[in-house]
PDB file of C-alpha atoms and ligand atoms in Angstrom:
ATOM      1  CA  UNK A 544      57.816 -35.969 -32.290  1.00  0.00           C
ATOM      2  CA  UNK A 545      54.636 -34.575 -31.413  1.00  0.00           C
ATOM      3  CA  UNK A 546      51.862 -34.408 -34.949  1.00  0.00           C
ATOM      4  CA  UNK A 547      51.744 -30.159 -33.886  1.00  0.00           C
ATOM      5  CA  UNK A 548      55.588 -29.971 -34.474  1.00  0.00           C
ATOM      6  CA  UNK A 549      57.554 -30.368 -37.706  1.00  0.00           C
ATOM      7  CA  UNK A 550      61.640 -30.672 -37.404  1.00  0.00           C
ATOM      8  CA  UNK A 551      62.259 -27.290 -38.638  1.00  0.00           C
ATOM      9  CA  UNK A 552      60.159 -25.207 -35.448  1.00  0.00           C
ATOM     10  CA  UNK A 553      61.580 -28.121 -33.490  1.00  0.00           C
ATOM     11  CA  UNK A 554      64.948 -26.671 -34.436  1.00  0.00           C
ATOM     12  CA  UNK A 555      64.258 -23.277 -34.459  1.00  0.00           C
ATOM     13  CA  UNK A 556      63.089 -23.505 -30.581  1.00  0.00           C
ATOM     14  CA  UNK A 557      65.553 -25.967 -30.143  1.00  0.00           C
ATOM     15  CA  UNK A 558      68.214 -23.287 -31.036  1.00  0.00           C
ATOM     16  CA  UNK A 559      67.187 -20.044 -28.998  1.00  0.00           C
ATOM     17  CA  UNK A 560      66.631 -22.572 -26.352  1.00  0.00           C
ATOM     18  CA  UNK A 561      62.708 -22.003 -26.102  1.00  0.00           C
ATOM     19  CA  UNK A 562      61.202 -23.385 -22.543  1.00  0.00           C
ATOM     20  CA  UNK A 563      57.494 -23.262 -23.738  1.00  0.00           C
ATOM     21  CA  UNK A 564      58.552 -26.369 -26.116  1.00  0.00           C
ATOM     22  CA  UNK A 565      60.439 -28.132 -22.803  1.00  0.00           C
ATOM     23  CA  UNK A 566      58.001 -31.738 -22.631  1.00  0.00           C
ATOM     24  CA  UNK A 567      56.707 -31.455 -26.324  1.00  0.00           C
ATOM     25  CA  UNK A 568      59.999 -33.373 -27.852  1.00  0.00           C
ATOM     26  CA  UNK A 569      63.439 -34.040 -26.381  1.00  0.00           C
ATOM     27  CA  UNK A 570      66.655 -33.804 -28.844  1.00  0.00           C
ATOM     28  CA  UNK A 571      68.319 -36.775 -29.448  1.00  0.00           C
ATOM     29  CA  UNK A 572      72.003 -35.973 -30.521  1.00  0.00           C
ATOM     30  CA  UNK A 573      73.543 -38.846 -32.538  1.00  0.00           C
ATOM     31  CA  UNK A 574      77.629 -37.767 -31.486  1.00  0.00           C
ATOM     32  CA  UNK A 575      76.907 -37.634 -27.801  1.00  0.00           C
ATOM     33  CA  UNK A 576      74.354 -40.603 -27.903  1.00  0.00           C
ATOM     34  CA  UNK A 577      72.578 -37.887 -25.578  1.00  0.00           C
ATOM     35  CA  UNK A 578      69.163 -36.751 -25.579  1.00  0.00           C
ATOM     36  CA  UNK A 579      68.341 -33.005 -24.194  1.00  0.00           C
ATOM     37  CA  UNK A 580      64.856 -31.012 -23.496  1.00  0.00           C
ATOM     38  CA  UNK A 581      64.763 -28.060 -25.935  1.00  0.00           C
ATOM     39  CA  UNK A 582      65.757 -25.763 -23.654  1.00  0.00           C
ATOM     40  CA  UNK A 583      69.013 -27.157 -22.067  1.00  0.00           C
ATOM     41  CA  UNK A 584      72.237 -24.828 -21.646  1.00  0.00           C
ATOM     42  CA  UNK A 585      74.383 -27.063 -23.789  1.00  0.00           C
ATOM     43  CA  UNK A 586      76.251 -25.864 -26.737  1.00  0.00           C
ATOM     44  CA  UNK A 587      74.527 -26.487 -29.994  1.00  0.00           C
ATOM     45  CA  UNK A 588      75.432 -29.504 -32.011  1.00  0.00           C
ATOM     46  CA  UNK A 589      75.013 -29.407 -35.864  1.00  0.00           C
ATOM     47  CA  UNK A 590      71.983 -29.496 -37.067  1.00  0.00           C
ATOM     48  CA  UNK A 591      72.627 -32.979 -39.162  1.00  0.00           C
ATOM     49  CA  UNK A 592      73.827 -34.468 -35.759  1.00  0.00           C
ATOM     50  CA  UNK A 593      70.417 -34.438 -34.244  1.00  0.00           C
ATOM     51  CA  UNK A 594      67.057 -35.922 -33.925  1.00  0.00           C
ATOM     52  CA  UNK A 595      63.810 -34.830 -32.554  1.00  0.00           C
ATOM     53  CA  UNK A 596      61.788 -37.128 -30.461  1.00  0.00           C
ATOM     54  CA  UNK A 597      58.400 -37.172 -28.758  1.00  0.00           C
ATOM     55  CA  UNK A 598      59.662 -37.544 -25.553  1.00  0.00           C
ATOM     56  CA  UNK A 599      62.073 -39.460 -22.840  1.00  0.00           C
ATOM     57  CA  UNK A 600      60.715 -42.882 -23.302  1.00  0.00           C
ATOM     58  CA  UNK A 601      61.981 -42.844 -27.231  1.00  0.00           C
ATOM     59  CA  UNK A 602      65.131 -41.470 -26.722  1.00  0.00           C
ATOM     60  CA  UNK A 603      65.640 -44.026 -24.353  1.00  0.00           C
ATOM     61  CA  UNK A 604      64.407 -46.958 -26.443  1.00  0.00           C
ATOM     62  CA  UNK A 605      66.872 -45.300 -29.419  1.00  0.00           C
ATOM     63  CA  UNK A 606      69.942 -45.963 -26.923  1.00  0.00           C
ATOM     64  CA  UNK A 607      70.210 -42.662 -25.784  1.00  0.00           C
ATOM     65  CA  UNK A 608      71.179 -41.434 -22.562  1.00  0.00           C
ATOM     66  CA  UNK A 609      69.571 -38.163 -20.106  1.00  0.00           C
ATOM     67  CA  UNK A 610      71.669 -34.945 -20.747  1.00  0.00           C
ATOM     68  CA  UNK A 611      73.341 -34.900 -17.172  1.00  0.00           C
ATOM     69  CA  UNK A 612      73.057 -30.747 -17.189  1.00  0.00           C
ATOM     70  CA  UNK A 613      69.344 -30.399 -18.498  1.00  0.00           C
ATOM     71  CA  UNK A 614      67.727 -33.805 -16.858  1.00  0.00           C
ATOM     72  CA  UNK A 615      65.584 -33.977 -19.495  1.00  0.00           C
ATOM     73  CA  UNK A 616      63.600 -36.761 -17.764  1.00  0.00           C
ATOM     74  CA  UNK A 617      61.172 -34.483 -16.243  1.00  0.00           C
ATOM     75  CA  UNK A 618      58.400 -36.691 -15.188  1.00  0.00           C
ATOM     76  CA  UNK A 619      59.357 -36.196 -11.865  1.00  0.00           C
ATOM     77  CA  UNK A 620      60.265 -33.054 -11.972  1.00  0.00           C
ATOM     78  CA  UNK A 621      56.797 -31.781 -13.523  1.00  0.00           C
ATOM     79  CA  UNK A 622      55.367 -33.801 -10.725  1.00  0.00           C
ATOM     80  CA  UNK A 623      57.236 -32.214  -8.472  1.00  0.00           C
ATOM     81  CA  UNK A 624      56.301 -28.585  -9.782  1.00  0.00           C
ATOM     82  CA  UNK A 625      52.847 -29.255  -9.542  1.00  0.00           C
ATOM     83  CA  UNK A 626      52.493 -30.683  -6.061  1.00  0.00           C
ATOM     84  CA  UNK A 627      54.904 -26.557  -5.008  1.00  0.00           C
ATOM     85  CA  UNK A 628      52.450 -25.002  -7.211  1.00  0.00           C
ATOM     86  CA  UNK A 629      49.506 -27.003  -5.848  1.00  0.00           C
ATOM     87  CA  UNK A 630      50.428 -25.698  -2.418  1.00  0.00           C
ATOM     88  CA  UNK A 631      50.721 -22.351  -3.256  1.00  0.00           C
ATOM     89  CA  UNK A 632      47.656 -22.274  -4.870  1.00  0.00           C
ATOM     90  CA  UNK A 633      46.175 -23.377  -1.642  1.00  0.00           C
ATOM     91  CA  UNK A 634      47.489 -20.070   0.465  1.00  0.00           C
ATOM     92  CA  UNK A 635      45.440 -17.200   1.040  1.00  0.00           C
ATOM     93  CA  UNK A 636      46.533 -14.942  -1.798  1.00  0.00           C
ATOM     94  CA  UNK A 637      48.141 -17.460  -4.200  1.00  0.00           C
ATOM     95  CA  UNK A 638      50.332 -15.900  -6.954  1.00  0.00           C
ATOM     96  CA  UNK A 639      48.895 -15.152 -10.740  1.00  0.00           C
ATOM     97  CA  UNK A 640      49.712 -18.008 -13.317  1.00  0.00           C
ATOM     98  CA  UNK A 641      53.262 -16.009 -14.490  1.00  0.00           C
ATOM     99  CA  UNK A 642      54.369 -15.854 -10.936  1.00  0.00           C
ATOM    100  CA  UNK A 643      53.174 -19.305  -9.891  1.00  0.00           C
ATOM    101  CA  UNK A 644      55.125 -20.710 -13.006  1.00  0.00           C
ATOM    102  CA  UNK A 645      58.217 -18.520 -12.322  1.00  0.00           C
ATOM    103  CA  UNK A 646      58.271 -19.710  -8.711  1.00  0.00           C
ATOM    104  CA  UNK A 647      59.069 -23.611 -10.357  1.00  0.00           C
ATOM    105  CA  UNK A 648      60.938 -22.596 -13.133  1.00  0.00           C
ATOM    106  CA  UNK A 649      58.592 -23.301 -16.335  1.00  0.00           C
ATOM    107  CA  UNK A 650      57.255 -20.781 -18.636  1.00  0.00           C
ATOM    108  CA  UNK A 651      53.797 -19.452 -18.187  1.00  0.00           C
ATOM    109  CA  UNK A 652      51.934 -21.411 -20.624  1.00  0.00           C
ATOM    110  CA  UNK A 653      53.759 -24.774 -20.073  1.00  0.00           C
ATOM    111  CA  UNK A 654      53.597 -24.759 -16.489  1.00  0.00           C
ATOM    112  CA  UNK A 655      49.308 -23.881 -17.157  1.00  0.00           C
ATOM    113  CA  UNK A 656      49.330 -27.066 -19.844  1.00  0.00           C
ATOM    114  CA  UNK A 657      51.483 -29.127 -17.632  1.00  0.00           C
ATOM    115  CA  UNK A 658      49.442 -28.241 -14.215  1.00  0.00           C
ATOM    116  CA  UNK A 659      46.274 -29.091 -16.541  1.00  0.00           C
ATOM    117  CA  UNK A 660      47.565 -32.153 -17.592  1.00  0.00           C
ATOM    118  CA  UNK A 661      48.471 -33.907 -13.943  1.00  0.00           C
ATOM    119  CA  UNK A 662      45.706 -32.794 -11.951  1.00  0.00           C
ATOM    120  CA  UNK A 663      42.475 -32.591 -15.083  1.00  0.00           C
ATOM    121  CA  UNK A 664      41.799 -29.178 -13.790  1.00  0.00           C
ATOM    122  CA  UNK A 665      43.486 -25.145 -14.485  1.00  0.00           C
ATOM    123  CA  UNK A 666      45.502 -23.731 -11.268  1.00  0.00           C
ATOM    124  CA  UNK A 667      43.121 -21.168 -11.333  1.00  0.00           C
ATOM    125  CA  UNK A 668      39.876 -23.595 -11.047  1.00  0.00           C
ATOM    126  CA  UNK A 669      42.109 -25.228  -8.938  1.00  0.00           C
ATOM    127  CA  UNK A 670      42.626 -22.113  -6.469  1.00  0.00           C
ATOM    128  CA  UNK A 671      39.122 -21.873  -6.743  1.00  0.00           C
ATOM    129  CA  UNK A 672      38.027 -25.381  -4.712  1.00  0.00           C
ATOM    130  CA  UNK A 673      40.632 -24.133  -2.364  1.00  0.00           C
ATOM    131  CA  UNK A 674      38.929 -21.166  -1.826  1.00  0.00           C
ATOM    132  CA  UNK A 675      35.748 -22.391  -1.520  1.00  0.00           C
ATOM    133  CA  UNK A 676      36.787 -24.651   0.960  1.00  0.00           C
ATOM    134  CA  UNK A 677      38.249 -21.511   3.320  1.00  0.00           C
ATOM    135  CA  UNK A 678      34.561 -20.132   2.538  1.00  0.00           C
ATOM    136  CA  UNK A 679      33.191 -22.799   4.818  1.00  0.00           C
ATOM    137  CA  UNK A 680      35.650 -22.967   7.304  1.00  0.00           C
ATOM    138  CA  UNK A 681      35.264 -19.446   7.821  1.00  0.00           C
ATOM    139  CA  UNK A 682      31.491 -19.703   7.902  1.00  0.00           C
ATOM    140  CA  UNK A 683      31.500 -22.331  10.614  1.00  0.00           C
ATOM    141  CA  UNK A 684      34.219 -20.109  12.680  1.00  0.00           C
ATOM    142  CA  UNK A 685      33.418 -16.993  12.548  1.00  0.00           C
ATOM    143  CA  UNK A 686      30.389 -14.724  13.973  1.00  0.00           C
ATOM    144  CA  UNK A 687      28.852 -14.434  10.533  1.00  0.00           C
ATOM    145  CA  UNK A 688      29.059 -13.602   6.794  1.00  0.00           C
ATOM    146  CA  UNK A 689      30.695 -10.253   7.154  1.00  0.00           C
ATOM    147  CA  UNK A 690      33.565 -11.341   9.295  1.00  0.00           C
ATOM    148  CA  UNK A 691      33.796 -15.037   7.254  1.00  0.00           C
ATOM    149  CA  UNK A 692      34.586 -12.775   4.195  1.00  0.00           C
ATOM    150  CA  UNK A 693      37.306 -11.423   5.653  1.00  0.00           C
ATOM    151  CA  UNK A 694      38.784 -14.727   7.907  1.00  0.00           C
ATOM    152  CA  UNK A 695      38.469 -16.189   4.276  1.00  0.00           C
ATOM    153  CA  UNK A 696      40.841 -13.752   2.956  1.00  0.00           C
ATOM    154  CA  UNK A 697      38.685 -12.099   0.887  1.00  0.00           C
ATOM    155  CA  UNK A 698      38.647  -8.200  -0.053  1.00  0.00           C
ATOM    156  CA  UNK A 699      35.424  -7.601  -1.412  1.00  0.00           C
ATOM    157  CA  UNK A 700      32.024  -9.446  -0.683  1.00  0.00           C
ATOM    158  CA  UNK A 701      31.599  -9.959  -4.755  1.00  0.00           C
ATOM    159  CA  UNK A 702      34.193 -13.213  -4.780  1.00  0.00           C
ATOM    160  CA  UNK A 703      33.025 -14.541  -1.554  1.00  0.00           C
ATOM    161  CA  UNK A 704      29.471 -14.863  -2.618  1.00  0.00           C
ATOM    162  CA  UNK A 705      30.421 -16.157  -6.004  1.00  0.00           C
ATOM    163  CA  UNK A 706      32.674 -19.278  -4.286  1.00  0.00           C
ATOM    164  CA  UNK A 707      30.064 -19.512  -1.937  1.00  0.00           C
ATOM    165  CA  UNK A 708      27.545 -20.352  -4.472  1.00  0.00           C
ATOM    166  CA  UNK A 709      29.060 -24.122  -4.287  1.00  0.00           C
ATOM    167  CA  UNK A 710      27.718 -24.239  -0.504  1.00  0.00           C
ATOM    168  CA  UNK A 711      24.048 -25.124  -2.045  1.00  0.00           C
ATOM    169  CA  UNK A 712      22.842 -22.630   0.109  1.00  0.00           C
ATOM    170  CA  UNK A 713      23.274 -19.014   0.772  1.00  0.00           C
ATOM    171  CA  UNK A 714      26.201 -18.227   3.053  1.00  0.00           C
ATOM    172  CA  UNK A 715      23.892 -16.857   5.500  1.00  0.00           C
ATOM    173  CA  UNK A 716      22.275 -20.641   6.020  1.00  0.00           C
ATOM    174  CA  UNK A 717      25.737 -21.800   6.189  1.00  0.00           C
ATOM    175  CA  UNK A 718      26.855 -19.868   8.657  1.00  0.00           C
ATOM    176  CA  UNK A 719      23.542 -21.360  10.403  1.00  0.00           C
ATOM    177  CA  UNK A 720      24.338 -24.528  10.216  1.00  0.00           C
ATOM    178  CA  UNK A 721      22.098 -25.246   7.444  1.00  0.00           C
ATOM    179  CA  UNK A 722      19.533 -24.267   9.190  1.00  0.00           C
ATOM    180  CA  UNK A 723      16.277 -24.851   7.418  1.00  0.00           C
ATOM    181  CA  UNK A 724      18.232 -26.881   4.704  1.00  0.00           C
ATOM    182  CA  UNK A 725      17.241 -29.864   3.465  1.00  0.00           C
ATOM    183  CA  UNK A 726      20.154 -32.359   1.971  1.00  0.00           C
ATOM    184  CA  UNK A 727      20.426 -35.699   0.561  1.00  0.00           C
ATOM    185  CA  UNK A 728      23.384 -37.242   0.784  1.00  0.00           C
ATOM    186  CA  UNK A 729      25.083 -40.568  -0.581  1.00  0.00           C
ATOM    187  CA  UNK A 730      28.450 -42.235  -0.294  1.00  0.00           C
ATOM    188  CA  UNK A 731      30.546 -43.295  -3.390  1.00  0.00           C
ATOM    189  CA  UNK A 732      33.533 -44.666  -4.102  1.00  0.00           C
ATOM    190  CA  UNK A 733      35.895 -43.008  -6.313  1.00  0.00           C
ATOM    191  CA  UNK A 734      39.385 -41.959  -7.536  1.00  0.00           C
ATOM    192  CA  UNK A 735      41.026 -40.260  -4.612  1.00  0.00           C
ATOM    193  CA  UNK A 736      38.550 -42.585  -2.396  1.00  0.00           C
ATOM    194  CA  UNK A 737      35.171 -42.505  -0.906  1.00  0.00           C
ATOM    195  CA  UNK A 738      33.636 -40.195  -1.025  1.00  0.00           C
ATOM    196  CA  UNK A 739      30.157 -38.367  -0.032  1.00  0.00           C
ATOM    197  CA  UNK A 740      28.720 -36.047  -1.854  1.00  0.00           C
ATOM    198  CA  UNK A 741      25.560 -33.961  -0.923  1.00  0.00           C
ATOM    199  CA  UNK A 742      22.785 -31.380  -2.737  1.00  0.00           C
ATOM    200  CA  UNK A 743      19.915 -29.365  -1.637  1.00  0.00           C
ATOM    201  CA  UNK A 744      17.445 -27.842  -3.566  1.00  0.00           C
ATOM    202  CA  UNK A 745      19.917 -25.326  -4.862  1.00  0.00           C
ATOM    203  CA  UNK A 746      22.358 -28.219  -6.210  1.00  0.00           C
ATOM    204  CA  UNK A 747      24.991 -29.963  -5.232  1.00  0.00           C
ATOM    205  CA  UNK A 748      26.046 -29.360  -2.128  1.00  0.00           C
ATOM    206  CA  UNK A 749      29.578 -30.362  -0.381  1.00  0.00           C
ATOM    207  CA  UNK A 750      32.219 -33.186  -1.216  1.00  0.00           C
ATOM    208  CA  UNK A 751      34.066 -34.726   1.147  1.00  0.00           C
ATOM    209  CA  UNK A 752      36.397 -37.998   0.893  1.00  0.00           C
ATOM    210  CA  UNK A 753      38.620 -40.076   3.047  1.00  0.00           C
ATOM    211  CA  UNK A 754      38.423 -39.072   6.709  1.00  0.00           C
ATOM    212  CA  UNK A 755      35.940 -36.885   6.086  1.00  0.00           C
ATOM    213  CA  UNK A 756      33.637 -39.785   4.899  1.00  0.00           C
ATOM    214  CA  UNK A 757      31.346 -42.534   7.234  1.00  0.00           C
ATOM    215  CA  UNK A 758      28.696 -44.747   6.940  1.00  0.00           C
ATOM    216  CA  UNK A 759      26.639 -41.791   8.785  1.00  0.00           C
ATOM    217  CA  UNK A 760      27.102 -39.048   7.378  1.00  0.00           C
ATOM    218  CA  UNK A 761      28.527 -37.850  10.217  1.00  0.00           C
ATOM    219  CA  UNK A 762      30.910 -35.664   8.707  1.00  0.00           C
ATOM    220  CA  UNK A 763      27.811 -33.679   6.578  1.00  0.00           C
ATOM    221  CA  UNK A 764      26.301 -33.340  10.554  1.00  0.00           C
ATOM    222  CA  UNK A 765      29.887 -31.346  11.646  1.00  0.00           C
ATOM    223  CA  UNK A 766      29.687 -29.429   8.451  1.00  0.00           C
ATOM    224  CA  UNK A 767      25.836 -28.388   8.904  1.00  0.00           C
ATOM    225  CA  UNK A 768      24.553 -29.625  12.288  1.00  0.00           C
ATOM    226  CA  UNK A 769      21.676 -27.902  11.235  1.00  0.00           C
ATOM    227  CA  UNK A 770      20.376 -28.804   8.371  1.00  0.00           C
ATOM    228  CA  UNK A 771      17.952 -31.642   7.672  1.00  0.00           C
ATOM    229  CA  UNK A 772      20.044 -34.756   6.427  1.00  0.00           C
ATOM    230  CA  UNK A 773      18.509 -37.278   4.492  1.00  0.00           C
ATOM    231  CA  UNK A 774      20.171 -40.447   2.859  1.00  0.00           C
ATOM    232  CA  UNK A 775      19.627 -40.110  -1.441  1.00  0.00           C
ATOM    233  CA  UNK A 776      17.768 -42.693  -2.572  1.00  0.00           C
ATOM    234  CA  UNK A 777      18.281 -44.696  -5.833  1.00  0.00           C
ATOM    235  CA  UNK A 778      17.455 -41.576  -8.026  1.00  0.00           C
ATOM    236  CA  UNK A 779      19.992 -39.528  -6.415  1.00  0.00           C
ATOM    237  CA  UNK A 780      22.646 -41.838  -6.168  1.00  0.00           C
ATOM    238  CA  UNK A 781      22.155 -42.492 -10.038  1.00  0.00           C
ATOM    239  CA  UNK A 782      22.440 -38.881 -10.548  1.00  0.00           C
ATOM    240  CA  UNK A 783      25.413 -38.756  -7.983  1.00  0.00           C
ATOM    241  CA  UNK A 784      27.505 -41.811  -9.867  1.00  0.00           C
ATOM    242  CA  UNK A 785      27.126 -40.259 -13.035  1.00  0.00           C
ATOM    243  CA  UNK A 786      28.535 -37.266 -12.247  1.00  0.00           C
ATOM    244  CA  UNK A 787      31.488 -38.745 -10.332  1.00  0.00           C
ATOM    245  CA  UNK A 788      31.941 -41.184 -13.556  1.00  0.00           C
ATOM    246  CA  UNK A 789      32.167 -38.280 -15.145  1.00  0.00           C
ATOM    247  CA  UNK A 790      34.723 -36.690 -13.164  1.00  0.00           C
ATOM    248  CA  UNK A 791      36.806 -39.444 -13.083  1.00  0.00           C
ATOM    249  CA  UNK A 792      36.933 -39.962 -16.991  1.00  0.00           C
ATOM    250  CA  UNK A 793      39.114 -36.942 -16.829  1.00  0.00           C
ATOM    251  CA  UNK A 794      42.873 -38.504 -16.925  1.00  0.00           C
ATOM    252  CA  UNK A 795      45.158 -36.951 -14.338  1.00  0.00           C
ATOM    253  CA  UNK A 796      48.488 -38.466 -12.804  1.00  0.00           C
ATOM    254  CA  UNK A 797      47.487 -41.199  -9.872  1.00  0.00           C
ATOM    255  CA  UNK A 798      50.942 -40.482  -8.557  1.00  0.00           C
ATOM    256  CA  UNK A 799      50.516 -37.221  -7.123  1.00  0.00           C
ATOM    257  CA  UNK A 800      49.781 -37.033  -3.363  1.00  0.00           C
ATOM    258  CA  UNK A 801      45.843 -37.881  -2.544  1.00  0.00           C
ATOM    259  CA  UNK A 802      45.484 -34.392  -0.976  1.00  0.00           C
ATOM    260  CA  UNK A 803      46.165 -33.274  -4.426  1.00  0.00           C
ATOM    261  CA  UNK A 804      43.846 -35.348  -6.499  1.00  0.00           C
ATOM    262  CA  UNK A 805      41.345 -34.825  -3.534  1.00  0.00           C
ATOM    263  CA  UNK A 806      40.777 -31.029  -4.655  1.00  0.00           C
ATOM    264  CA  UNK A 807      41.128 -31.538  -8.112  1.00  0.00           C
ATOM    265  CA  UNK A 808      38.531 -34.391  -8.603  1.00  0.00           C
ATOM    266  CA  UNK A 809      36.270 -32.146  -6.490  1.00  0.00           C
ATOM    267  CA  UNK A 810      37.065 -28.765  -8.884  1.00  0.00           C
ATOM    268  CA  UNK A 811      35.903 -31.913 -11.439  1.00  0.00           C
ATOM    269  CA  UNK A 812      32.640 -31.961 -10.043  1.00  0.00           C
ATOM    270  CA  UNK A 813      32.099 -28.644  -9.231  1.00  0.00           C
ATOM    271  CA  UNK A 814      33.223 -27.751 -12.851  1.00  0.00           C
ATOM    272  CA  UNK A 815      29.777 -29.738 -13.971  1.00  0.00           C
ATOM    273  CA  UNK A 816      27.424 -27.317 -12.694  1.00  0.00           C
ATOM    274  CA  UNK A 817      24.416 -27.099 -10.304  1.00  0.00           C
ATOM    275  CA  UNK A 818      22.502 -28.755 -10.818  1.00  0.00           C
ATOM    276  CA  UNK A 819      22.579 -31.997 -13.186  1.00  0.00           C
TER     277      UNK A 819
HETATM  278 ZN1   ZN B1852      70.814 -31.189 -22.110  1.00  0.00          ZN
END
């Protein structure tokens, strides 16, 4: 049983069959030798007949089994509603937090604690890397800013130029190629893999990992073939480690798909600020 929860709200949600307490405790019921989330369909057994317990992992240590009709072992299936959500998230117009939560059947503020909990970052900051990262695309594809706000799916200039803030340079040099840019660069390994990170004078710059990342650099030259690339030297990559340790000191689930984990270790190092 979680510290936050005595028996008596444990029974309360327990018995109105409360979803926002669904992964805080399971019910253990001693007649059925079955254990149930909070929330499941199932009649309710007397109130001496049952046990509240922190989660799957007890019950099943206690010799219970998984209610067949609630599946209360929802590891999976929380893993499984993040990686839909996580995809939605990533479309153009992805849904508000009571929608998104709806779509995979949690409550609101579970599915936002449960989301937060896998990946170490909010959907919305979440949706936010994802934008960002349709921000450059669109700069590099389309015949400048005013048509990359809209290819981006953006409505309004306001929200483009705040995501585009994490370019390290003003969308106008971006859609430049970095032209007149100046950016260090290093290669690190971490988490979802290696990964290259890179600042200008404005801050940090652009994070890339897996295929994305070379010896080179190469990827930074696709990305802004005009811009100035330098490699960091020892300062810089002490700056650039410490922020990526402290990225990575953020638990999250290592079982979700790398394309996951990819956008939420880099909403991890956004979320530190420009610059150090
Ligand atoms: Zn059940």
């Amino acid at each position: 049983m979680s510290a936050t929860i005595d028996s008596d709200t444990a029974w309360d949600a327990f018995a109105r069959r409360d979803r926002a307490f669904d992964g805080r405790f399971v019910v253990a019921v001693r007649s059925t030798h079955i254990y149930c989330k909070p929330s499941c369909a199932a009649r309710r057994p007397r109130r001496e007949h049952v046990a509240f317990l922190p989660d799957a992992a007890a019950a099943q240590a206690a010799g219970y089994r998984a209610c067949r009709r609630c599946l209360p072992d929802s590891v999976a299936r929380d893993r499984a509603a993040v990686i839909a959500a996580a995809a939605l998230l990533a479309a153009d117009a992805p849904p508000p937090l009571a929608a998104l939560a709806a779509g995979v059947d949690y409550a609101p503020h579970h599915f936002h604690r449960l989301f937060h909990r896998l990946t170490g970052v909010t959907p919305a900051a979440y949706a936010r890397t994802c934008r960002a990262d349709r921000v450059l695309a669109a700069l590099r594809a389309s015949d400048g800013v005013t048509a990359a706000i809209y290819a981006a799916g953006y409505g309004a200039p306001s929200r483009f130029y705040a995501d585009a803030a994490r370019l390290g340079m003003t969308p106008q040099a971006a859609a430049a190629g970095g032209a007149g840019e100046t950016l260090h660069w290093v290669r690190l390994a971490a988490p979802p893999g290696p990964l290259l990170l890179a600042a200008s004078a404005r801050g940090w710059s652009r994070f890339a990992f897996d295929e994305d990342v070379d010896e080179d650099g190469a990827a930074l030259r696709a990305a802004f073939p005009a811009a100035t690339l330098l490699r960091g030297d020892a300062a810089f990559r002490a700056r650039a480690t410490a922020r990526v340790g402290r990225a990575a000191a953020v638990p999250a689930d290592a079982a979700l798909p790398l394309a996951i984990r990819n956008i939420a270790f880099r909403t991890l190092l956004h979320a530190q600020g420009n610059p150090d």
